[in-house]
Every structure is written in structure tokens, then in C-alpha cells.
Coordinates of C-alpha atoms in Angstrom, one line a residue:
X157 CA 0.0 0.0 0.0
X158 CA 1.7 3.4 -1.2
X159 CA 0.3 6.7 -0.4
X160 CA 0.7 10.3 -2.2
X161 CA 2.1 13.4 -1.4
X162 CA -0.5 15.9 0.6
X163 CA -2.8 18.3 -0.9
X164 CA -4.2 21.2 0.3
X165 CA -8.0 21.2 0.8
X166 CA -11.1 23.0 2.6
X167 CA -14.4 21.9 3.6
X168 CA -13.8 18.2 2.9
X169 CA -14.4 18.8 -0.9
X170 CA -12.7 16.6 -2.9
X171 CA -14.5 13.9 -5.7
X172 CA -13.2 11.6 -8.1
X173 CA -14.9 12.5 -11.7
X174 CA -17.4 9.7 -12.9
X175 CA -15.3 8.3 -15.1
X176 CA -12.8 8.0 -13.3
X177 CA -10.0 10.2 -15.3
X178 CA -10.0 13.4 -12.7
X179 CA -9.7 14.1 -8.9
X180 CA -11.5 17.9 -7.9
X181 CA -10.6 20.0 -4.8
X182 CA -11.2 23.2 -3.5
X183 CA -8.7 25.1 -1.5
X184 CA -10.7 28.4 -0.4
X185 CA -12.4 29.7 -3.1
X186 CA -10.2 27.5 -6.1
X187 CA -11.1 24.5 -7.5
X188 CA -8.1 22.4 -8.4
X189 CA -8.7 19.3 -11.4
X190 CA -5.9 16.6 -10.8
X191 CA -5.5 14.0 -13.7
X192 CA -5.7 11.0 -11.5
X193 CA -3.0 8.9 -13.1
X194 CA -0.1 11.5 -12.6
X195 CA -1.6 14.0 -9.8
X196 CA -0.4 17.2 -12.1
X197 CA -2.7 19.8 -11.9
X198 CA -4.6 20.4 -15.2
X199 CA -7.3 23.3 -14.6
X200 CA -7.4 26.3 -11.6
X201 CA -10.3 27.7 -11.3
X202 CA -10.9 30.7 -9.3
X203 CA -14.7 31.1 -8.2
X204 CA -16.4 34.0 -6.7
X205 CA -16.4 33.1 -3.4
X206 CA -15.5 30.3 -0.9
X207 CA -17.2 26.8 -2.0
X208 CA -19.2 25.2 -0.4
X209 CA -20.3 22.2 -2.7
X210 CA -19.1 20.8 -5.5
X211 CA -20.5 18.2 -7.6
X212 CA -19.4 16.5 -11.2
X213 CA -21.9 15.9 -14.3
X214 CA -22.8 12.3 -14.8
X215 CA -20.4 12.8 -18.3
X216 CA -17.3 14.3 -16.4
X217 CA -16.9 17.3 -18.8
X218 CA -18.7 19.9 -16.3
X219 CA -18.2 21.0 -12.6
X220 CA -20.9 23.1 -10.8
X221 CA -19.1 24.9 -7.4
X222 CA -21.9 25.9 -4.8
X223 CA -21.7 28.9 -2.7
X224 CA -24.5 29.5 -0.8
X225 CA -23.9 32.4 1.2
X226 CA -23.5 34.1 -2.3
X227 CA -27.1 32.2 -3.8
X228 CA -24.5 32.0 -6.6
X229 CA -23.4 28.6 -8.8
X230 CA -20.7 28.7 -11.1
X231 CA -20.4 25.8 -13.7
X232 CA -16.8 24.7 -15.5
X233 CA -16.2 22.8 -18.6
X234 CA -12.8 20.5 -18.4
X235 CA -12.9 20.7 -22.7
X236 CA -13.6 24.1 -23.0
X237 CA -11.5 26.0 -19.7
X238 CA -12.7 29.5 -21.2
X239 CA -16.2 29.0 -21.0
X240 CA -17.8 29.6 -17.6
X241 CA -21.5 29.5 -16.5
X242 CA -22.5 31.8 -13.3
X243 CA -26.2 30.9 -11.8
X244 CA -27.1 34.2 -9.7
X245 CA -30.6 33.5 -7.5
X246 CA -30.0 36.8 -6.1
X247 CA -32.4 37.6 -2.9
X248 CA -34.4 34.3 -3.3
X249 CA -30.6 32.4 -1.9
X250 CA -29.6 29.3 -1.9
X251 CA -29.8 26.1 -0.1
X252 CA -29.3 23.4 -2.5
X253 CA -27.9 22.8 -5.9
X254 CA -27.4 19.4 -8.4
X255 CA -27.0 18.1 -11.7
X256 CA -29.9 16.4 -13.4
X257 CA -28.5 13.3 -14.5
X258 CA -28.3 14.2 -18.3
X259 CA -25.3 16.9 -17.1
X260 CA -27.3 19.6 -18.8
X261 CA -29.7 21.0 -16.4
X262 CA -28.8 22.4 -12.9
X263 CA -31.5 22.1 -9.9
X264 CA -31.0 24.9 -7.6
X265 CA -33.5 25.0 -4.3
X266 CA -33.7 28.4 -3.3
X267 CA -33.8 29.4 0.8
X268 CA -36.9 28.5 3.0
X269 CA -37.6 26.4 -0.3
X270 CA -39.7 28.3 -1.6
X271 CA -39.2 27.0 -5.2
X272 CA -36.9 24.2 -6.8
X273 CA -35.7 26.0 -10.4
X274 CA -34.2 24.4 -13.5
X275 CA -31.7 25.7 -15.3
X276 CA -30.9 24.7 -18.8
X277 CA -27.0 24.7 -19.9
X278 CA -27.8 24.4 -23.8
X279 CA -31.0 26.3 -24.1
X280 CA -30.6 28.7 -21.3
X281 CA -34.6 28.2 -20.5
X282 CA -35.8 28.1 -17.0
X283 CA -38.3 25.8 -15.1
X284 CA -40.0 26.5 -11.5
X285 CA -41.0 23.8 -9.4
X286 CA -43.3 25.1 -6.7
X287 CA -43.5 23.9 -3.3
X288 CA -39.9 21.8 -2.7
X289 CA -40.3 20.3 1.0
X290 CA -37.7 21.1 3.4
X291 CA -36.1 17.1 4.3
X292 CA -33.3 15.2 4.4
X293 CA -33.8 13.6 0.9
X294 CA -36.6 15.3 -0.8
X295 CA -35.1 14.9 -4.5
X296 CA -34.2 11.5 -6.4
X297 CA -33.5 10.6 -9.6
X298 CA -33.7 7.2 -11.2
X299 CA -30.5 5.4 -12.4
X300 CA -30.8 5.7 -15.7
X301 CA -32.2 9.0 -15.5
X302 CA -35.4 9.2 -16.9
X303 CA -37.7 10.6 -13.7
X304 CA -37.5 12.9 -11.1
X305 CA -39.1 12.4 -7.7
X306 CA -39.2 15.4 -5.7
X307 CA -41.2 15.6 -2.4
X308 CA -43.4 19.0 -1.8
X309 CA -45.3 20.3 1.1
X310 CA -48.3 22.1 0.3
X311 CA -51.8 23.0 2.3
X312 CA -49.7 21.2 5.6
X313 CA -49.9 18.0 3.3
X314 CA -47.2 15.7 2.1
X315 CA -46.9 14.8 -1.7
X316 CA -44.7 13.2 -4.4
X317 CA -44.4 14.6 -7.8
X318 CA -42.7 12.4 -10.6
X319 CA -41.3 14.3 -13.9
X320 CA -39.7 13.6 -17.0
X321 CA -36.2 14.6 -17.2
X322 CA -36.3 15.0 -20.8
X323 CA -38.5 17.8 -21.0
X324 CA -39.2 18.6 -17.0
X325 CA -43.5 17.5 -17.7
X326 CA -45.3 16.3 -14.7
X327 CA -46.2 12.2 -15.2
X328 CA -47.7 12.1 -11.8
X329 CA -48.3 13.9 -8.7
X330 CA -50.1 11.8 -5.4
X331 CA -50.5 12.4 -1.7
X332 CA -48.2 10.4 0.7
X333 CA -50.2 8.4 4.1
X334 CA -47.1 10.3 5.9
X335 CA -47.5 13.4 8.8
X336 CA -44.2 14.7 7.9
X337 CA -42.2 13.2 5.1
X338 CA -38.2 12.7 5.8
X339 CA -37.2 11.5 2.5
X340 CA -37.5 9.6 -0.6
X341 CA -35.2 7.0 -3.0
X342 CA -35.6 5.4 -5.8
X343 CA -35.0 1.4 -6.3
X344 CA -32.0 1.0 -8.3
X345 CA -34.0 -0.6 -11.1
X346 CA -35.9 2.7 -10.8
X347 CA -39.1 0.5 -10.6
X348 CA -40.0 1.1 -7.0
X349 CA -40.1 4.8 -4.7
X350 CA -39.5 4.3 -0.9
X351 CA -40.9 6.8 1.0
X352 CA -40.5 7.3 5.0
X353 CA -41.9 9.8 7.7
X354 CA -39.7 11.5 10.0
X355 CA -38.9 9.9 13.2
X356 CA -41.6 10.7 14.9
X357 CA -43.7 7.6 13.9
X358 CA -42.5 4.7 12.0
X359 CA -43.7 4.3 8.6
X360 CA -42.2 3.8 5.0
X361 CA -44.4 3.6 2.1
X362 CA -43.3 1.8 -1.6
X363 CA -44.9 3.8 -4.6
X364 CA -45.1 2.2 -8.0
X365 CA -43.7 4.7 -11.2
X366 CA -47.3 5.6 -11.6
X367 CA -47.9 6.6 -8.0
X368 CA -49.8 3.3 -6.9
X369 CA -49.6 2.2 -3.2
X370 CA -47.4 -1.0 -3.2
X371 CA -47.0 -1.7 0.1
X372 CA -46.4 0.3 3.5
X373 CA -44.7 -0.7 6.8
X374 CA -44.8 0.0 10.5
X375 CA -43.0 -2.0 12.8
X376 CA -43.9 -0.3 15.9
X377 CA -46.1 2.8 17.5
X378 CA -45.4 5.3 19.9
X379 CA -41.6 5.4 20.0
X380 CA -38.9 6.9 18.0
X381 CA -39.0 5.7 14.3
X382 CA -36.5 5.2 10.8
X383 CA -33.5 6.5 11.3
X384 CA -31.6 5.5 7.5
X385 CA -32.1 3.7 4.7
X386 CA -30.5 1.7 1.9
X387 CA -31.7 -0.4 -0.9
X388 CA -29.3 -2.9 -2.0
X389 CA -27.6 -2.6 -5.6
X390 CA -29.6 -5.5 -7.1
X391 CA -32.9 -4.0 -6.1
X392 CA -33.7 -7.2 -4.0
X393 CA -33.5 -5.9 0.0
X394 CA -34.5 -2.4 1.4
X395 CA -32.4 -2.0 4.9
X396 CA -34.3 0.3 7.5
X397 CA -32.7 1.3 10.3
X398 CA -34.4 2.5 12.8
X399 CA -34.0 4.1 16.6
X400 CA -34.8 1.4 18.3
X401 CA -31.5 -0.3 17.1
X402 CA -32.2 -2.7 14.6
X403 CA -32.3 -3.2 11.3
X404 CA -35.2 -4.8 9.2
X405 CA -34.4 -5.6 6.3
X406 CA -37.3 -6.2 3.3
X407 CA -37.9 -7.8 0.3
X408 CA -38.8 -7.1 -3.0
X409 CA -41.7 -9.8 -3.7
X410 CA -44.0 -9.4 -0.9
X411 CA -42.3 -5.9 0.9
X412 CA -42.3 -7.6 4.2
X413 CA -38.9 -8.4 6.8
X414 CA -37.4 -11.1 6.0
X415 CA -34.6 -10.5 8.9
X416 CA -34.3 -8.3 11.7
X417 CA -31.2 -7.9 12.9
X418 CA -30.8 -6.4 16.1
X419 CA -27.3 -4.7 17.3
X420 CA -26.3 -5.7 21.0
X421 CA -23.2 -4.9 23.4
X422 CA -22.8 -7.9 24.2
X423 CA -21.9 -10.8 21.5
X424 CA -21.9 -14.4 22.6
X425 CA -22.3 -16.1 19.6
X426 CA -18.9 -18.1 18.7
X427 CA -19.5 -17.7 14.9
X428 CA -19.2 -14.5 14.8
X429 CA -15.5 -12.7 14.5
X430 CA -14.7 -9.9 16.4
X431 CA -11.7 -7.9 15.4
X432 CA -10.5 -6.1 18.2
X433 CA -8.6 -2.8 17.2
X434 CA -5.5 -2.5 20.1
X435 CA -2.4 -0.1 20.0
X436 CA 0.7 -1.6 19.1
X437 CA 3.6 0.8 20.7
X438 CA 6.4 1.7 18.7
X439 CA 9.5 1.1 20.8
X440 CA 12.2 4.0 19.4
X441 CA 13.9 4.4 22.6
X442 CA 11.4 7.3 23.9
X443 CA 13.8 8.1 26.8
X444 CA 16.5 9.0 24.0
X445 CA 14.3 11.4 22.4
X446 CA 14.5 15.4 22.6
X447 CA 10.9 16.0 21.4
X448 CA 8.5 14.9 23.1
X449 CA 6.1 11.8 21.5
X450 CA 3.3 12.4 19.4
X451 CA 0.3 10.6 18.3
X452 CA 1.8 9.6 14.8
X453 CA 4.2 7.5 16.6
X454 CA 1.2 5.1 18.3
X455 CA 0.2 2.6 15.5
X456 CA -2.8 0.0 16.0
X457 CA -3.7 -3.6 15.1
X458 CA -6.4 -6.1 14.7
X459 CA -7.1 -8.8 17.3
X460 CA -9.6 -11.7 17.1
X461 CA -11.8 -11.3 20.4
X462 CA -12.5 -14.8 22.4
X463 CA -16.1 -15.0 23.1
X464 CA -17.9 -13.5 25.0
X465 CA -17.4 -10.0 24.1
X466 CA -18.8 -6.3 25.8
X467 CA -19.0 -3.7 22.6
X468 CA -18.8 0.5 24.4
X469 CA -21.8 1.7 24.6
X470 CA -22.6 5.3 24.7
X471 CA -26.0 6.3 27.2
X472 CA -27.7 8.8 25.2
X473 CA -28.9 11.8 26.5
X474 CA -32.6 11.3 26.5
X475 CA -33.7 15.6 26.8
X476 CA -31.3 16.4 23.8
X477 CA -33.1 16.4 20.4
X478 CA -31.4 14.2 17.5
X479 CA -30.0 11.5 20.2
X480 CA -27.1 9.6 19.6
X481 CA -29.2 6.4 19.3
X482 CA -30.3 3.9 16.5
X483 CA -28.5 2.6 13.2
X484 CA -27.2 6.1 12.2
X485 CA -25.0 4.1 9.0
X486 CA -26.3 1.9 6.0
X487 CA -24.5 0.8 3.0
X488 CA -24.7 -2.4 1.0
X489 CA -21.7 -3.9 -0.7
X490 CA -22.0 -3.4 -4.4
X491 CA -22.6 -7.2 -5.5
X492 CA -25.2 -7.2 -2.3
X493 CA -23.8 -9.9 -0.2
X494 CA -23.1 -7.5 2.7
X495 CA -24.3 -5.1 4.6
X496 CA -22.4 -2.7 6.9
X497 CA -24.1 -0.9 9.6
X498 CA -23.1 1.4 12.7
X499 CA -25.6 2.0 15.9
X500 CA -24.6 5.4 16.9
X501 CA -24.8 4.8 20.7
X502 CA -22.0 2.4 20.1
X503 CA -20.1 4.1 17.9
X504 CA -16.8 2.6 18.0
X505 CA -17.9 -0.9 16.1
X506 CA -19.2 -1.7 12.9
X507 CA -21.1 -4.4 12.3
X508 CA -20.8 -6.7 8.9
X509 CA -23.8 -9.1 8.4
X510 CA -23.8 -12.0 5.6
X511 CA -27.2 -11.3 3.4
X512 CA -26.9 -14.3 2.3
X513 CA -27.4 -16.1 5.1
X514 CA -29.0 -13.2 7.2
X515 CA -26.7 -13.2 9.9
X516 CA -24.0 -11.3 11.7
X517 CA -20.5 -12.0 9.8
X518 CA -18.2 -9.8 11.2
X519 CA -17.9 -7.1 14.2
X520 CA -14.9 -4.7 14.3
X521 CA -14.7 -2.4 17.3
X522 CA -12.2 0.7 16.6
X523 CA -10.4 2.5 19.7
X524 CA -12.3 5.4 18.6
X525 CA -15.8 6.3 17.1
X526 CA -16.4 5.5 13.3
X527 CA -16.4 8.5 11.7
X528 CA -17.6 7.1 8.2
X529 CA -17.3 3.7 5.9
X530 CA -17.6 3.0 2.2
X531 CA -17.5 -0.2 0.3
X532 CA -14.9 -0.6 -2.7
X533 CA -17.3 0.2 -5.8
X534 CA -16.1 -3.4 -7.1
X535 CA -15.9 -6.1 -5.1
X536 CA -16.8 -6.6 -0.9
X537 CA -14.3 -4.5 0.7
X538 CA -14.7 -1.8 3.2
X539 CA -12.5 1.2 4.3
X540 CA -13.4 3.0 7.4
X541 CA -12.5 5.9 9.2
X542 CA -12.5 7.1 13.0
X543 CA -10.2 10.2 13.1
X544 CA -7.4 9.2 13.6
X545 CA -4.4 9.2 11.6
X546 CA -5.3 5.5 10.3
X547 CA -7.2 4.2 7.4
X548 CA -9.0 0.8 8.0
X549 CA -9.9 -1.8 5.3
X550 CA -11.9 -5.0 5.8
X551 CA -12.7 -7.7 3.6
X552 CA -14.0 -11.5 3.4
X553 CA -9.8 -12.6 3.7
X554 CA -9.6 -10.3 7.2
X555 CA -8.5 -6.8 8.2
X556 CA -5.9 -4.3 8.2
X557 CA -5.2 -1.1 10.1
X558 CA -2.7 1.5 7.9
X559 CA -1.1 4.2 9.4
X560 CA -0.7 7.4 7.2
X561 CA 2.6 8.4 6.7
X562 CA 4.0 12.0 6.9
X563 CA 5.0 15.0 9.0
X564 CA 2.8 15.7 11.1
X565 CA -0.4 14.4 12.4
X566 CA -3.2 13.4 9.4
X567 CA -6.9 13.0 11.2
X568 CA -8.8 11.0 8.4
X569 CA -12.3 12.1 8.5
X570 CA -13.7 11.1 5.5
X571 CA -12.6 8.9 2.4
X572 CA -13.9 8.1 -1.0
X573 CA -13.1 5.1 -3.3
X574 CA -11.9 5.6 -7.0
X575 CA -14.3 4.0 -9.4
X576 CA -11.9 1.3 -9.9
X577 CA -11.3 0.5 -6.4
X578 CA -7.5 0.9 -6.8
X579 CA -7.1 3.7 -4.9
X580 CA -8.7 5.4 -2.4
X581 CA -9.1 9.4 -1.3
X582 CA -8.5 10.1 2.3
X583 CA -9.7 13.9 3.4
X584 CA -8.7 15.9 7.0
X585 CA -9.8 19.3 8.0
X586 CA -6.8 20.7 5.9
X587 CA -5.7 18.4 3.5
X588 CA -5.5 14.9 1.6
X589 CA -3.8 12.7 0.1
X590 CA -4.3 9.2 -2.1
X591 CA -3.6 5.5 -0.8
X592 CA -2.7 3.3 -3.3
X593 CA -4.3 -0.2 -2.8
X594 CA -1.6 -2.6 -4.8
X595 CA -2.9 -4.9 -7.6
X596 CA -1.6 -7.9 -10.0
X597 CA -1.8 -5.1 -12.7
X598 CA 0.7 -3.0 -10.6
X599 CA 0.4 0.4 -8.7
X600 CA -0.2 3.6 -10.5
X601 CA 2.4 6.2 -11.5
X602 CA 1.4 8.2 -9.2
X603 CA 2.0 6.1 -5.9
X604 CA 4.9 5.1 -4.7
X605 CA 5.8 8.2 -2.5
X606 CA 5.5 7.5 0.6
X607 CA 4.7 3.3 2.4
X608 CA 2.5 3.1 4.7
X609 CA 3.0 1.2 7.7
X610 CA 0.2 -2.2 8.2

């Protein structure tokens, strides 16, 4: 495993391109393209202001940069560096902005979401959606993006409009059986629309494309409800995870649970492997040294657990709003023989369970909390994060804890996988760099900098 040199960054915004060719980040109010093969720098940009989002096109030939506290987007092309696209929404602001999945149209939400508008790249034409409800996930767009779903608010009523990307018509518009809508995703066939209330009551509805009730699901009153969901990749399972720590997971035939799996501190169960992170002290000679010992110099290891085994727990504070309770993390592995899940009030482990066979596979308990996780886009692997100055990776074979090389201290916070899964992004408050996962095909140019220590 190699790793690159460091990169400035702000804001945690940095994203691979779709196809894989280009790595964006902004430092301040410059957006920096990288050709991902080499790490030279091929376009500065200088926007307007300091960014706050940043998103690719679906074709990897534009780049929209987000400032909200401006209401101002401005829009790059890689082909063309001259030409330049500014979206001004002057006093109306701005809280949200995204491509439409044809990399031609820009959605802009404007503040107290008062309207959703389109903008058109080609045609400059313009197209107001009224009503946009304020929600975790109120827009969603099919895979192969052909509809729109957005959620809207109007005469204290939930509803679900469906339109056409190619031309931005309504196809459908129907109430939702929900007192305060939280969000919305499409299936990734783009066959089915999940729907789920806010966590005051516990309800997800399934819409068909033409707005027919499929099904809809309760698994209990009167206590805090869904917390995340996930479908997986084939379409097949729906994961809900909900407050009261568990996850149900349903199927696609007859939209009821088919497991529940429930996430306890303490495991029993000797078919399950617990991987136990420890510290592993680095003996220099500490009483030799002038400076005095920092945290770079205390690297970690895996252990396997002996049965039985008592996770940390966090109590959660029952008076505070949003408690630190419930699966807060979803994601499916991209073939859909895995899911990996986190219940935030024990946020140090993460648990792996075999879809397959609906059952726990794997639990690994970091030294601090899990920050974020994402599966390798092509086969079951999973990097993690917690903070610290480590990257984590798990897969079927076992796992490895990777110490990032450098300087000074390198807090990984948050990571994102290349579309190959060869290499992987990992972002601090300040800066980033690229780990290099080795292959049989060899390592990219670009590697080979700096080793990182297993």
C-alpha cells in the first residue's frame, strides 16, 4: 500500500470525476482538477467566493461549485476552460444545488424552499418547481435518469411529484399516508419509490412509477421511528434502520422483513468474528528522544476477540433532540452480499452481516468512534475511518489497520473510493492525500511516495 504526497483542501471537498479520469478539490475559493494517473494539476479555477459544494456531471466534462452564502453557482467545462456558467438567485438564496443526470440541467432549491428551479446549460430556458419540502432527501432521480421524484409540502400535506427529465413535464403527482415526510429513494432498477416519515412515527411507504400504493410498513407505535435507509444494488432488500437499534431488512416480492437484525453490546455467539482494534507501541527508545512523542508515533492492530465479548456503549442523552441512538450508517456492498451498519450509541464498532445467510458475519470495534465507511465500488471491501491518523480496510480474507505516513499528524475524517477501487481518497480538515491499494496489474504512476505502515 503506497500513499501520495499531501494536498491542500477546505471543507472536505474533494470527488473523483465519474469516469474516473479526474480528482476535484477546493482550496478556499479555487477549484483544483488533478488527472488522477499523474496527480499534475490540469485546470485552476478561481470562483467567486468560498465553496461550499461541488459536484461533477454524470459525463465528467462539467463542474458546478456551490456557494451558498453568495445564492451564486458557477459551472466549468474540463474541454472548454474558457467558457464559464455563473447561476445568480440573487435575494431568493440558496440552499441546495445538483446536476440532473443528463449533465445539462442544474436544480438549484432556493432558501426557505420556496421554489426548486431548473436551469438549462444548452437552451438557457428556466423551469420552476413550486412547493420543494424542506427534508433530508426530498429529490431523487432514477438510475438511468429518466424521472424525477421530488417531495413538496403544500396545504400542511405531504406529496410526491414524478417528472420527466427530458423535458421537465409532470407524469404524476399523489398524496403520501405520511404526517411529515423525511425522505425519498428510488430502487435502483428505478421500478419502486420508498418513501419514510420523520422519526416521529414509523412508517415507509413503496410507490409504483405511476404513483400506486405497493405496500407500506410499521414496525412499531409510539416510540422513535427510521433512522436510514439503503436499498441494495440488485434491487432485492430495502435496509431500515431504525431508533430502536435494529435493522429490518425487506424484500422485494412481498415488501415484508425477511430478517431483523438487532445490534447488542454484548456478543456471545462463537460464529461471529470480532476484530478487536489494540495499539501496538512503537519502541524507538522514547527516553532518548528530545521532542517529546506524538500521536503519529502510536500505530494499532487487529485482534480476534475470544467470546464472549462487551462492545462500548454510549447512554444517550434522553432531553437532547437528535439522540445519539439507532443505526445512524447503511450501506450495501456493491454485489449485495453485505451489509455494513453502525448503531450510533456504540459508535466505536461496525457491524458486517452475511445477506446471504441473514446473519452477523463480522464485528470490528475501533479505539475510537467510526467516523464514516464506504465499500470498494467493485468487489466486498470496506474502508473505514475514526479520526485518527489510520485508514481501515476489511474484507471477506480479514483486516488491516494502515497508518498514514507524513510529517505531522493526518486525522482522516472522511474517504472516498476511485471508481476502480485501486485507490482510495482520504480527506482531513486541511488536506489529503491518495492510498494506493496494490494490484496484480501493478500500482499507478502516481503512488509510490511515501509506504504506509500495516
Amino acid at each position: 500500500m503506497n500513499f501520495s504526497e499531501v494536498f491542500k483542501l477546505s471543507n472536505l471537498l474533494c470527488s473523483f470525476s465519474p469516469n474516473g479520469k479526474y480528482l476535484a478539490s477546493c482550496v478556499q475559493y479555487r477549484l483544483v482538477i488533478r488527472d488522477v494517473s499523474t496527480l499534475q494539476i490540469l485546470q485552476l479555477y478561481t470562483c467567486l467566493d468560498q465553496v461550499q459544494h461541488i459536484e461533477w456531471s454524470a459525463d465528467s466534462l462539467f463542474i458546478l461549485c456551490a456557494m451558498y452564502k453568495r445564492g451564486v453557482v458557477q459551472v466549468w467545462s474540463l474541454e472548454q476552460p474558457e467558457w464559464h456558467c455563473k447561476i445568480d438567485e440573487g435575494s431568493a438564496g440558496l440552499v441546495a444545488s445538483c446536476w440532473s443526470p443528463d449533465g445539462r440541467h442544474i436544480l438549484n432549491t432556493t432558501e426557505f424552499h420556496l421554489r426548486t428551479t431548473v436551469w438549462s446549460l444548452c437552451t438557457k430556458s428556466i423551469s420552476y418547481i413550486k412547493y420543494p419540502k424542506a427534508c433530508q432527501q426530498g429529490i431523487s432521480f432514477t438510475r438511468d435518469g429518466r424521472y424525477l421524484a421530488l417531495a413538496e409540502r403544500r396545504d400542511c400535506r405531504d406529496y410526491v411529484s414524478i417528472f420527466v427529465c427530458s423535458d421537465w413535464q409532470l407524469l404524476r403527482h399523489f398524496d403520501t399516508d405520511t404526517q411529515d415526510l423525511a425522505g425519498i429513494e428510488w430502487a435502483p432498477n428505478g421500478c419502486v419509490l420508498a418513501v419514510w416519515d420523520s422519526c416521529l412515527e414509523y412508517k415507509i411507504l413503496l410507490y409504483s412509477l405511476d404513483g400506486r400504493l405497493l405496500s407500506s410498513y410499521c414496525a412499531y407505535e409510539w416510540s422513535l421511528g427510521i433512522k436510514s435507509v439503503a436499498w441494495s444494488p440488485s434491487s432485492q432488500f430495502l435496509a431500515v434502520g431504525s431508533y430502536d437499534g435494529k435493522v429490518r431488512l425487506l424484500n422485494h416480492v412481498t415488501w415484508r422483513v425477511i430478517a431483523e437484525f438487532a445490534h447488542p453490546a454484548a456478543l456471545s455467539d462463537a460464529k461471529i468474528v470480532v476484530y478487536k482494534e489494540a495499539k501496538k507501541s512503537t519502541q524507538l527508545g522514547m527516553d532518548l528522544l528530545a521532542f517529546p512523542v506524538t500521536s503519529r508515533l502510536s500505530e494499532s492492530k487487529y485482534e480476534i476477540a475470544s467470546m464472549p465479548v462487551a462492545l462500548q456503549t454510549l447512554k444517550p442523552l434522553a432531553d437532547r433532540a437528535n439522540p445519539r441512538m439507532g443505526i445512524g450508517m447503511l450501506a450495501f456492498s456493491p454485489d449485495s452480499y453485505f451489509l455494513a451498519t453502525r448503531n450510533d450509541n456504540i459508535p466505536n464498532a461496525v457491524w458486517v452481516w452475511d445477506i446471504r445467510r441473514l446473519r452477523l458475519f463480522v464485528v470490528l470495534e475501533q479505539l475510537a468512534p467510526v467516523r464514516a465507511f464506504q465499500w470498494d465500488p467493485q468487489q466486498p471491501r470496506l474502508a473505514l475511518c475514526t479520526g485518527s491518523s489510520k485508514v481501515y480496510l476489511w474484507s471477506p480474507a480479514g483486516c488491516v489497520s494502515v497508518q498514514v505516513p507524513g510529517e505531522g499528524d493526518f486525522p482522516v475524517l472522511s474517504l472516498c473510493w476511485h471508481l476502480s477501487g485501486d485507490s482510495l481518497a482520504l480527506l482531513s480538515k486541511d488536506h489529503f492525500c491518495l492510498c494506493f491499494l496494490e494490484t496484480t496489474e501493478g500500482v499507478s504512476p502516481a503512488s509510490g511516495q511515501r509506504d504506509g505502515h500495516a
